[in-house]
mmCIF file of C-alpha atoms in Angstrom:
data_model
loop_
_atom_site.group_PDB
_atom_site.id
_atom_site.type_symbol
_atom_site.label_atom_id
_atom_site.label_comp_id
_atom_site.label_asym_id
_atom_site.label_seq_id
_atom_site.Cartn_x
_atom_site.Cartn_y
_atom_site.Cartn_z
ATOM 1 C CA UNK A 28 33.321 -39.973 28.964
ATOM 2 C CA UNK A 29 33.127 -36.380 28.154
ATOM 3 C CA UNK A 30 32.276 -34.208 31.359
ATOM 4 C CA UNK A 31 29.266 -32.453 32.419
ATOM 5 C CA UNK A 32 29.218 -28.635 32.983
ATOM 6 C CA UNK A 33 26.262 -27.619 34.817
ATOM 7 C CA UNK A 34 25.304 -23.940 36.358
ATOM 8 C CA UNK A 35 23.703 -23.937 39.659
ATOM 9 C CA UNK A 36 22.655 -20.357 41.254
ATOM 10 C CA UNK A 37 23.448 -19.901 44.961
ATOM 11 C CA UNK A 38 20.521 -19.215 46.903
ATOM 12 C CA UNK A 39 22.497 -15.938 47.681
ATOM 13 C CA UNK A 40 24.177 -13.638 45.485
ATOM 14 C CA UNK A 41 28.253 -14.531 45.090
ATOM 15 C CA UNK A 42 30.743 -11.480 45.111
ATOM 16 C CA UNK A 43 34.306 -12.463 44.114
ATOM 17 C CA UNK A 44 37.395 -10.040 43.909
ATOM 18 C CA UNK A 45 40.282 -10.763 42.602
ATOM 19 C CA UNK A 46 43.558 -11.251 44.446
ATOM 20 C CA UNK A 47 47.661 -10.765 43.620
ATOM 21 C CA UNK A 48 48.307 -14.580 44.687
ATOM 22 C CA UNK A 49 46.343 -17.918 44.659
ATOM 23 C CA UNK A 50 46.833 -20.361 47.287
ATOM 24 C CA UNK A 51 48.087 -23.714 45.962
ATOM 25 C CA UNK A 52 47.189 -26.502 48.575
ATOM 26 C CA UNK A 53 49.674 -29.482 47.510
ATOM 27 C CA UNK A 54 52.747 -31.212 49.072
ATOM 28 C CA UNK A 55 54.875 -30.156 45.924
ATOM 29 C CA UNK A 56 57.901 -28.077 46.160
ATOM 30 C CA UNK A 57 57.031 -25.505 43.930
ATOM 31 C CA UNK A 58 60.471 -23.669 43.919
ATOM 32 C CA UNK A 59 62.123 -25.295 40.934
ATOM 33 C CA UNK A 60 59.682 -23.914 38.007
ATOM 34 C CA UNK A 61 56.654 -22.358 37.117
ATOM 35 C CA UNK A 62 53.383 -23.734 35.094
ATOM 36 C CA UNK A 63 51.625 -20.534 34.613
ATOM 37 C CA UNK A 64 49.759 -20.705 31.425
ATOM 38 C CA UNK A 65 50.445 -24.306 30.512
ATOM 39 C CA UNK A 66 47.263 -26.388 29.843
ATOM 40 C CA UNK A 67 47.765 -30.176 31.097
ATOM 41 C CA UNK A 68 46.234 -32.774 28.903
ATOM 42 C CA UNK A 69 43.261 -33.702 31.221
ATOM 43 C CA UNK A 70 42.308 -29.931 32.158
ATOM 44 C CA UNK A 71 38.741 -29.662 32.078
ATOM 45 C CA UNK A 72 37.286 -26.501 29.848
ATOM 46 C CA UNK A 73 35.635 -23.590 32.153
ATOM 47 C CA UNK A 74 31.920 -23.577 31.872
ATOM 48 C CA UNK A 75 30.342 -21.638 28.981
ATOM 49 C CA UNK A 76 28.910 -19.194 30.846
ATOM 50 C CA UNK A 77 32.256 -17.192 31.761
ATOM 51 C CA UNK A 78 33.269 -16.476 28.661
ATOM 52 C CA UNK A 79 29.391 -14.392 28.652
ATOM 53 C CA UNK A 80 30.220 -12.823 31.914
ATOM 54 C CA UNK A 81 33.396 -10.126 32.042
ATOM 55 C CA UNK A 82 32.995 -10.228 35.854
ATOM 56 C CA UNK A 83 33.355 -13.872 36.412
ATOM 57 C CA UNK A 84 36.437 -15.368 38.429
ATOM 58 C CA UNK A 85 37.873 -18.674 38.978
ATOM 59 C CA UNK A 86 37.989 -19.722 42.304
ATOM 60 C CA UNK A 87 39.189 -23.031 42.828
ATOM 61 C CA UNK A 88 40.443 -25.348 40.413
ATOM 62 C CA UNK A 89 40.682 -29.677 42.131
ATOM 63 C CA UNK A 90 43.256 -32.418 40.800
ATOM 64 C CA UNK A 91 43.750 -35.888 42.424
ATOM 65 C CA UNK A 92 47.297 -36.734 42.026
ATOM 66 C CA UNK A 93 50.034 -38.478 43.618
ATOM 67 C CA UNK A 94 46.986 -40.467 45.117
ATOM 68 C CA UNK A 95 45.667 -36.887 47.221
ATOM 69 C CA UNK A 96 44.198 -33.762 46.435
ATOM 70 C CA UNK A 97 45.750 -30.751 44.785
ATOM 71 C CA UNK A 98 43.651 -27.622 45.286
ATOM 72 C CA UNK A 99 44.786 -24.451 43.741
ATOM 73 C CA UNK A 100 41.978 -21.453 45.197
ATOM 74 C CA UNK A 101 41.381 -17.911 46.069
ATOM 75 C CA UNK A 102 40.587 -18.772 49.462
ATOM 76 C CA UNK A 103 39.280 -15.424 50.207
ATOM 77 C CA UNK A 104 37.082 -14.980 46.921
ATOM 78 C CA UNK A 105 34.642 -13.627 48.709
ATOM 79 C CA UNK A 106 35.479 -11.602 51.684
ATOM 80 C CA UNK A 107 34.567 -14.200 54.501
ATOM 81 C CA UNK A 108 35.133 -18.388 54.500
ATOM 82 C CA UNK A 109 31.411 -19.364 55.369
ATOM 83 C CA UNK A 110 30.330 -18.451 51.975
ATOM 84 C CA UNK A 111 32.518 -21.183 50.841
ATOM 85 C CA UNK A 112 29.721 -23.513 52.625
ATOM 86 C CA UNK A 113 27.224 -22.725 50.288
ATOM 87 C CA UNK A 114 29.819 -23.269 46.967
ATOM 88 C CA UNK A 115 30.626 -26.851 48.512
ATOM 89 C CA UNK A 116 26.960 -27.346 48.504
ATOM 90 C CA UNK A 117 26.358 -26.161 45.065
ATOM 91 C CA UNK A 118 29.216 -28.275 44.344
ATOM 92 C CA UNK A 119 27.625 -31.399 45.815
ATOM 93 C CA UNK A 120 24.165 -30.960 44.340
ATOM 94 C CA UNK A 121 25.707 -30.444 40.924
ATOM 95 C CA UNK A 122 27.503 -34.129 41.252
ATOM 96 C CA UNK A 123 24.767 -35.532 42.164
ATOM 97 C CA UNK A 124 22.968 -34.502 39.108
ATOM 98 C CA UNK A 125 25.398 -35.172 36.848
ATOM 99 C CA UNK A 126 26.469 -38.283 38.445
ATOM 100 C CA UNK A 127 22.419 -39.522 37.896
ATOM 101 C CA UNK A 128 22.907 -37.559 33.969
ATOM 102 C CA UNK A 129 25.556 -40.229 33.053
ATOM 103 C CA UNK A 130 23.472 -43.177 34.333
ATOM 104 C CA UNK A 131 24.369 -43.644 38.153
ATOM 105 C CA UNK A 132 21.621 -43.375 40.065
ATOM 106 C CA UNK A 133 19.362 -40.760 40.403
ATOM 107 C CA UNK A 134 20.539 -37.124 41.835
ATOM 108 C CA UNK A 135 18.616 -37.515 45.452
ATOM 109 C CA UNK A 136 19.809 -40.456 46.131
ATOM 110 C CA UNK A 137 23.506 -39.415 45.011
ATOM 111 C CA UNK A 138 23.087 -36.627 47.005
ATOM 112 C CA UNK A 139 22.317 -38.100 50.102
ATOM 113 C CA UNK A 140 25.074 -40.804 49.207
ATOM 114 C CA UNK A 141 27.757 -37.560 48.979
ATOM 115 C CA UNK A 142 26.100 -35.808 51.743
ATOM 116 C CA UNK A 143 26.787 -38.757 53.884
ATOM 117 C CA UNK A 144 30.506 -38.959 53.009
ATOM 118 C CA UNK A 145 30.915 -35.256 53.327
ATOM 119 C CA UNK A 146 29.282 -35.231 57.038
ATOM 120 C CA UNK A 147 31.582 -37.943 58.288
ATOM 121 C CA UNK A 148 34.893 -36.345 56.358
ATOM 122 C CA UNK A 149 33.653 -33.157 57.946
ATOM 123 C CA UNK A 150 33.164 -34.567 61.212
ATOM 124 C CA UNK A 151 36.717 -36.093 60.844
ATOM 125 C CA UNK A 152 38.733 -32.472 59.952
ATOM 126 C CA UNK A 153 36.532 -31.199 63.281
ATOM 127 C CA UNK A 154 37.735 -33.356 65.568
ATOM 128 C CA UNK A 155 41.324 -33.469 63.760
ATOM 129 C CA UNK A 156 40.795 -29.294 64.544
ATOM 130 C CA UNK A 157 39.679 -29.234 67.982
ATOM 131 C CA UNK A 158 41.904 -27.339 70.624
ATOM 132 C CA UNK A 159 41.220 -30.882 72.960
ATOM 133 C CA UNK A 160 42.615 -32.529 70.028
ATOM 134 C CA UNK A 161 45.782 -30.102 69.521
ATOM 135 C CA UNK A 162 46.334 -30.671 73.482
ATOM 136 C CA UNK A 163 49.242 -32.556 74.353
#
């Protein structure tokens, strides 16, 4: 199944700025080579609309593999980490839809079905971050 690429527009405006160095979040030792500018087989193509806009930045790019998450991101993309709540939510509300465009479900009941998931994850990373929990 070919993916869907979908805009959504954050209900506020999104400043990026570049940065010297990405943050790769993975457990691979990265000290043995270097993959900048290869294209992997399953890479997904950006979204038409950034090849239209001279100011627009990638700012996180996901992989499962090794059975976890890979994240490669500009953490910082946009000056503070809260704005990164309303991307997540974007990103949510864009499954959802396209989740319900390829025939599962429809997208308020996907949402609700990710939102669900995402509260008790969150909930999770919370506790996992708590000073009481870092106690010992």
């Amino acid at each position: 199944m070919r993916p869907i690429s979908k805009n959504w527009r954050c209900p506020m405006p999104m400043r990026w700025s570049p940065q010297q160095r990405l943050c790769s979040m993975s457990d691979h030792d990265h000290h043995h080579h270097n993959h900048h500018g290869e294209m992997h087989p399953h890479q997904l193509e950006p979204p038409h609309e950034v090849f239209h806009d001279p100011k627009a930045g990638e700012v996180a790019r996901a992989w499962i593999t090794n059975g976890g998450l890979s994240l490669s991101l500009h953490a910082m993309a946009f000056g503070t980490p809260d704005v990164w709540g309303h991307v997540l939510a974007g990103m949510a509300q864009q499954v959802a839809a396209a989740c319900a465009e390829m025939g599962h479900g429809n997208p308020s009941d996907n949402f609700a079905a990710i939102r669900k998931v995402l509260n008790e994850d969150l909930n999770k990373v919370a506790a996992q971050l708590s000073p009481l929990a870092n106690k010992g």
